[in-house]
Coordinates of C-alpha atoms and ligand atoms in Angstrom, one line a residue:
M1 CA 0.0 0.0 0.0
D2 CA 1.5 3.3 -1.0
A3 CA 1.9 6.2 1.5
Q4 CA -0.8 8.4 -0.1
L5 CA -3.4 5.7 0.0
A6 CA -2.6 5.1 3.7
R7 CA -3.3 8.8 4.4
I8 CA -6.9 8.6 3.1
H9 CA -9.4 8.3 5.9
D10 CA -11.8 5.6 4.7
A11 CA -15.4 5.8 5.6
A12 CA -16.2 3.1 3.0
P13 CA -18.7 1.1 5.0
A14 CA -21.0 4.1 4.4
V15 CA -20.6 3.9 0.6
E16 CA -23.7 2.3 -1.0
N17 CA -23.3 -0.2 -3.7
F18 CA -24.5 0.6 -7.3
G19 CA -25.9 -2.9 -8.0
Q20 CA -28.1 -2.9 -4.8
A21 CA -29.3 0.6 -5.5
L22 CA -30.2 -0.1 -9.1
V23 CA -32.0 -3.4 -8.2
A24 CA -34.0 -1.5 -5.6
G25 CA -34.7 1.5 -7.9
L26 CA -35.9 -0.7 -10.8
G27 CA -38.3 -2.3 -8.4
K28 CA -40.0 1.0 -7.7
T29 CA -42.7 2.9 -9.6
P30 CA -41.6 4.9 -11.5
K31 CA -38.3 3.1 -12.0
Q32 CA -35.5 5.3 -10.6
I33 CA -31.8 5.5 -9.8
S34 CA -30.0 8.1 -7.7
A35 CA -28.1 10.7 -9.8
K36 CA -25.0 10.0 -7.7
Y37 CA -24.3 6.9 -9.7
F38 CA -23.7 9.0 -12.9
Y39 CA -20.1 9.6 -11.8
D40 CA -18.0 6.6 -12.7
A41 CA -14.8 7.5 -14.7
A42 CA -16.7 7.8 -18.0
G43 CA -19.6 9.8 -16.4
S44 CA -17.2 12.2 -14.7
Q45 CA -15.5 12.8 -18.1
L46 CA -18.8 13.5 -19.7
F47 CA -19.8 15.8 -16.9
D48 CA -16.5 17.8 -17.4
Q49 CA -17.6 18.2 -21.0
I50 CA -21.0 19.4 -19.9
C51 CA -19.3 22.1 -17.9
E52 CA -17.7 23.4 -21.1
L53 CA -20.9 23.5 -23.1
P54 CA -22.1 26.9 -24.4
E55 CA -25.7 26.1 -23.1
Y56 CA -24.4 25.1 -19.6
Y57 CA -23.9 28.5 -18.0
Q58 CA -23.5 27.1 -14.4
T59 CA -19.9 26.2 -14.1
R60 CA -18.4 29.3 -15.8
T61 CA -20.8 31.6 -13.9
E62 CA -20.0 30.1 -10.5
T63 CA -16.2 30.1 -11.2
A64 CA -16.4 33.8 -12.2
L65 CA -18.3 34.6 -9.0
L66 CA -15.7 32.8 -6.9
N67 CA -12.9 34.7 -8.6
R68 CA -14.6 38.0 -8.3
H69 CA -15.4 37.6 -4.6
A70 CA -12.5 35.5 -3.4
G71 CA -11.2 38.2 -1.1
E72 CA -14.5 38.7 0.6
I73 CA -15.0 34.9 0.9
A74 CA -11.5 34.4 2.3
A75 CA -12.2 37.1 5.0
L76 CA -15.4 35.3 6.0
M77 CA -13.6 31.9 6.3
G78 CA -10.9 33.5 8.4
P79 CA -7.2 32.8 8.6
H80 CA -5.8 29.2 8.7
A81 CA -9.2 27.8 8.0
E82 CA -10.0 24.1 7.7
I83 CA -12.0 23.7 4.4
V84 CA -14.2 20.7 4.0
E85 CA -15.5 20.1 0.5
F86 CA -18.6 17.9 0.1
G87 CA -18.2 15.9 -3.1
A88 CA -14.9 17.1 -4.4
G89 CA -15.5 16.5 -8.1
S90 CA -12.9 18.8 -9.6
L91 CA -10.1 21.0 -8.1
R92 CA -10.8 24.0 -10.4
K93 CA -13.1 25.8 -7.9
V94 CA -11.5 25.0 -4.6
R95 CA -8.1 26.1 -6.0
I96 CA -9.6 29.7 -6.0
L97 CA -10.3 29.3 -2.3
L98 CA -6.9 27.8 -1.6
E99 CA -5.2 30.8 -3.3
A100 CA -7.3 33.4 -1.6
A101 CA -8.0 32.0 1.9
K102 CA -4.7 30.1 2.4
P103 CA -6.3 27.5 4.6
R104 CA -4.3 25.3 6.9
T105 CA -6.2 22.1 6.0
Y106 CA -8.2 20.9 3.1
L107 CA -10.6 17.9 3.7
P108 CA -11.9 16.7 0.3
L109 CA -14.8 14.3 0.8
D110 CA -15.6 12.0 -2.2
I111 CA -17.0 8.5 -2.9
S112 CA -14.1 7.8 -5.2
G113 CA -10.8 6.9 -3.5
D114 CA -9.1 7.0 -6.9
Y115 CA -10.1 10.5 -7.4
L116 CA -8.9 11.5 -4.0
R117 CA -5.5 10.0 -4.6
H118 CA -5.1 12.4 -7.6
V119 CA -6.2 15.3 -5.4
V120 CA -3.5 14.5 -2.9
R121 CA -0.8 14.2 -5.6
D122 CA -1.8 17.4 -7.5
L123 CA -2.1 19.6 -4.5
A124 CA 1.1 18.5 -2.8
V125 CA 3.0 19.9 -5.8
D126 CA 1.3 23.3 -5.8
Y127 CA 0.7 23.8 -2.1
P128 CA 3.5 22.2 -0.2
T129 CA 2.4 23.5 3.2
L130 CA -1.3 22.7 2.8
Q131 CA -2.4 19.7 4.9
V132 CA -4.7 17.6 2.7
A133 CA -6.8 15.1 4.6
P134 CA -9.0 13.2 2.2
V135 CA -12.0 11.3 3.3
V136 CA -13.6 8.5 1.3
A137 CA -17.3 9.0 2.1
D138 CA -20.8 9.5 0.8
F139 CA -21.9 12.8 2.1
T140 CA -25.5 11.9 1.6
L141 CA -25.2 9.3 4.4
P142 CA -24.5 10.1 8.1
L143 CA -20.8 10.8 8.5
D144 CA -18.4 11.5 11.3
I145 CA -15.2 13.3 10.3
P146 CA -12.6 13.0 13.1
G147 CA -11.5 16.3 14.7
D148 CA -13.3 19.2 16.3
A149 CA -11.7 22.2 14.6
R150 CA -14.1 24.8 13.3
R151 CA -14.6 24.2 9.6
A152 CA -15.6 26.2 6.5
G153 CA -17.8 24.0 4.3
F154 CA -17.7 24.2 0.5
F155 CA -20.5 22.7 -1.5
P156 CA -20.3 24.2 -5.0
G157 CA -21.9 23.3 -8.4
S158 CA -25.6 23.4 -7.2
T159 CA -25.3 19.7 -6.2
I160 CA -27.8 20.6 -3.6
G161 CA -30.3 20.8 -6.5
N162 CA -30.2 17.0 -6.8
F163 CA -32.2 16.7 -3.6
R164 CA -35.9 17.2 -3.0
P165 CA -36.4 20.2 -0.7
D166 CA -37.0 18.0 2.4
A167 CA -33.9 15.9 1.8
A168 CA -31.9 19.1 0.9
T169 CA -32.9 20.6 4.3
A170 CA -31.9 17.4 6.1
L171 CA -28.6 17.3 4.2
L172 CA -27.8 21.0 5.1
R173 CA -28.6 20.3 8.7
R174 CA -26.2 17.3 8.7
M175 CA -23.5 19.3 7.0
R176 CA -24.0 22.0 9.7
G177 CA -23.2 19.3 12.3
T178 CA -19.8 18.6 10.7
L179 CA -18.7 22.3 10.6
N180 CA -18.2 22.6 14.4
G181 CA -19.6 26.1 14.4
G182 CA -18.1 27.3 11.0
G183 CA -19.9 28.5 7.9
L184 CA -20.9 26.9 4.6
L185 CA -20.3 28.3 1.1
V186 CA -22.9 26.8 -1.2
G187 CA -23.5 27.3 -5.0
V188 CA -27.2 27.3 -6.0
D189 CA -28.6 27.5 -9.5
L190 CA -31.5 30.0 -9.8
V191 CA -35.0 29.9 -11.2
K192 CA -35.0 31.6 -14.7
D193 CA -36.5 31.5 -18.2
P194 CA -37.6 27.8 -18.7
A195 CA -36.3 27.9 -22.2
R196 CA -32.8 28.7 -20.9
L197 CA -33.0 25.9 -18.4
H198 CA -34.3 23.5 -21.0
A199 CA -31.4 24.3 -23.3
A200 CA -28.8 23.7 -20.6
Y201 CA -30.0 20.1 -20.1
N202 CA -30.8 19.5 -23.8
D203 CA -27.5 20.6 -25.5
A204 CA -27.2 20.6 -29.2
A205 CA -24.1 18.4 -29.1
G206 CA -26.0 15.7 -27.2
I207 CA -23.4 15.5 -24.4
T208 CA -26.1 15.5 -21.7
A209 CA -27.9 12.7 -23.5
R210 CA -24.6 10.7 -23.4
F211 CA -24.1 11.5 -19.8
N212 CA -27.6 10.3 -18.9
R213 CA -27.3 7.1 -21.0
N214 CA -23.9 6.3 -19.5
I215 CA -25.6 5.1 -16.3
L216 CA -27.0 2.2 -18.4
L217 CA -23.6 1.5 -20.0
R218 CA -22.1 1.6 -16.5
A219 CA -24.6 -1.1 -15.4
N220 CA -23.7 -3.2 -18.4
R221 CA -20.0 -2.8 -17.7
E222 CA -20.0 -3.2 -14.0
L223 CA -22.9 -5.4 -13.2
G224 CA -23.1 -7.4 -16.4
A225 CA -26.6 -5.9 -17.1
D226 CA -28.0 -6.1 -20.7
F227 CA -29.7 -2.8 -21.2
D228 CA -30.2 -1.9 -24.9
A229 CA -28.9 1.6 -24.2
D230 CA -29.5 2.7 -27.8
A231 CA -33.2 2.0 -27.3
F232 CA -33.4 4.6 -24.5
I233 CA -33.8 8.3 -25.2
H234 CA -32.8 11.2 -23.1
Y235 CA -35.7 13.3 -21.9
A236 CA -35.2 16.3 -19.7
P237 CA -38.1 18.7 -19.3
Y238 CA -38.3 21.6 -16.9
N239 CA -41.2 21.2 -14.4
V240 CA -42.2 24.8 -13.9
Q241 CA -44.5 24.0 -11.0
M242 CA -41.8 22.1 -9.1
Q243 CA -39.0 24.4 -10.3
R244 CA -36.8 21.6 -11.3
I245 CA -35.3 19.9 -14.3
E246 CA -36.4 16.2 -14.4
M247 CA -34.2 13.8 -16.3
Y248 CA -35.4 10.5 -17.6
L249 CA -34.3 7.7 -19.9
V250 CA -37.3 6.5 -21.8
S251 CA -37.4 3.0 -23.3
L252 CA -38.6 3.2 -26.9
K253 CA -39.4 -0.4 -27.0
R254 CA -40.5 -3.2 -24.6
Q255 CA -37.5 -4.8 -23.2
I256 CA -36.5 -7.2 -20.4
V257 CA -33.3 -6.3 -18.6
T258 CA -31.4 -8.8 -16.5
L259 CA -29.0 -7.7 -13.8
C260 CA -27.7 -9.2 -10.6
G261 CA -29.8 -12.3 -11.3
A262 CA -33.1 -10.3 -11.4
Q263 CA -35.3 -9.4 -14.4
F264 CA -37.0 -6.1 -15.0
E265 CA -39.5 -5.3 -17.7
F266 CA -39.7 -1.9 -19.4
A267 CA -42.9 -1.3 -21.3
Q268 CA -42.6 0.7 -24.5
G269 CA -42.4 4.3 -23.5
E270 CA -41.6 3.6 -19.8
P271 CA -39.2 6.0 -18.1
L272 CA -36.3 5.4 -15.8
Y273 CA -36.1 8.6 -13.6
T274 CA -32.4 9.5 -13.3
E275 CA -32.2 13.0 -11.9
D276 CA -33.8 16.1 -10.3
S277 CA -32.1 19.4 -10.6
H278 CA -34.0 21.9 -8.4
K279 CA -33.8 25.6 -8.9
Y280 CA -34.2 28.2 -6.2
T281 CA -34.8 31.9 -5.8
I282 CA -32.4 33.8 -3.5
E283 CA -35.3 33.9 -1.0
S284 CA -36.4 30.3 -1.3
F285 CA -32.9 29.1 -0.7
R286 CA -32.3 31.3 2.3
E287 CA -35.5 30.1 3.8
M288 CA -34.5 26.5 3.4
A289 CA -31.1 27.2 4.9
A290 CA -32.7 28.9 7.9
R291 CA -35.0 25.8 8.3
A292 CA -31.7 23.7 8.4
G293 CA -30.5 25.9 11.3
F294 CA -28.2 28.2 9.4
T295 CA -28.1 32.0 9.4
P296 CA -27.9 33.1 5.8
R297 CA -25.4 36.0 5.5
A298 CA -23.8 37.0 2.3
V299 CA -25.0 36.1 -1.2
W300 CA -23.4 36.8 -4.6
M301 CA -24.8 36.5 -8.1
D302 CA -24.0 37.5 -11.6
E303 CA -25.6 40.4 -13.5
E304 CA -27.9 38.1 -15.4
R305 CA -29.0 36.4 -12.1
L306 CA -28.2 33.0 -13.5
F307 CA -26.4 31.5 -10.4
S308 CA -25.9 32.3 -6.8
I309 CA -23.3 31.6 -4.1
H310 CA -24.4 31.8 -0.4
W311 CA -22.4 32.1 2.8
L312 CA -24.4 30.6 5.6
E313 CA -23.3 30.8 9.2
S314 CA -23.9 27.8 11.5
R315 CA -24.0 29.7 14.9
Ligands
AVJ1 C1 -23.9 18.5 -10.8 C2 -26.1 18.1 -10.1 C3 -25.3 20.3 -10.5 O1 -28.0 19.4 -12.1 O2 -26.9 20.7 -13.4 C4 -25.8 18.5 -15.5 C5 -25.7 17.6 -13.1 N1 -27.1 16.8 -15.0 N2 -26.5 18.1 -16.6 C6 -26.9 19.7 -12.7 C7 -26.2 17.6 -14.5 C8 -27.3 17.1 -16.3 C9 -25.6 18.9 -12.4 N3 -25.3 18.9 -11.0

């Protein structure tokens, strides 16, 4: 075992298994699977491509906001902070905070130990004095990070949008518990023109469709499933009433899928529900944060009001 691997705190018993989750989800009505299973190596690569799409304004808008307000954010986090990132998918954004806030410690939390090993290696080169303490964990499950230092949480990318409001509130409340009195910096996509939202999840190049369908290919690769992935189409409407994008894979034909020794029938036209992406107003998000026990303080957004970043205090 190499030294870097040994340094990763492993909360792996708390990591759910894709096969069990898929078997359980295909047994429900409507058939469903949690969006967290999109992110195998292929899915993470496709998501990186989504972030570069002309229609997908979120990543570039949030990154610009972080750059523009880095000084102010650093002041709120305070000197020698301990930054904990919930779901450390890419180092691009946190590097802005590492430069500006010069924290003592960075705790990236991720379900992928492979990804965390890259994080340790890359950051050691650029920030030789930064203590990197990775934790393999699923932040959607209860978790206990050792240590009682006051922490600054970082939860960018509007990942909070993947959760229904009740679950999002519970998640924020649990995150608050891990901060030991510190604040949380959270990126939240905003309610806007439905046509703009629709375009962001139905890109002309078809990358989001490939990202969505990859979950079936992942099941075929990892679980020996036999989805006819080409017979599923990507369908991602904006539900104006619920203020969320709903993503589905719709089977264009009747098919019986075998996986993990079980069989599941898809009727012609039957959906597999793969993702919710909830949108908030500034006010609706601040109200939810308050229900989770936070005191909403600063909020930043771009001129077009596409995206917001909130600083929430936990005391
Ligand atoms: C990573 C959950 C924020 O909802 O916009 C992008 C995932 N899905 N395109 C989002 C996603 C389809 C993304 N989040």
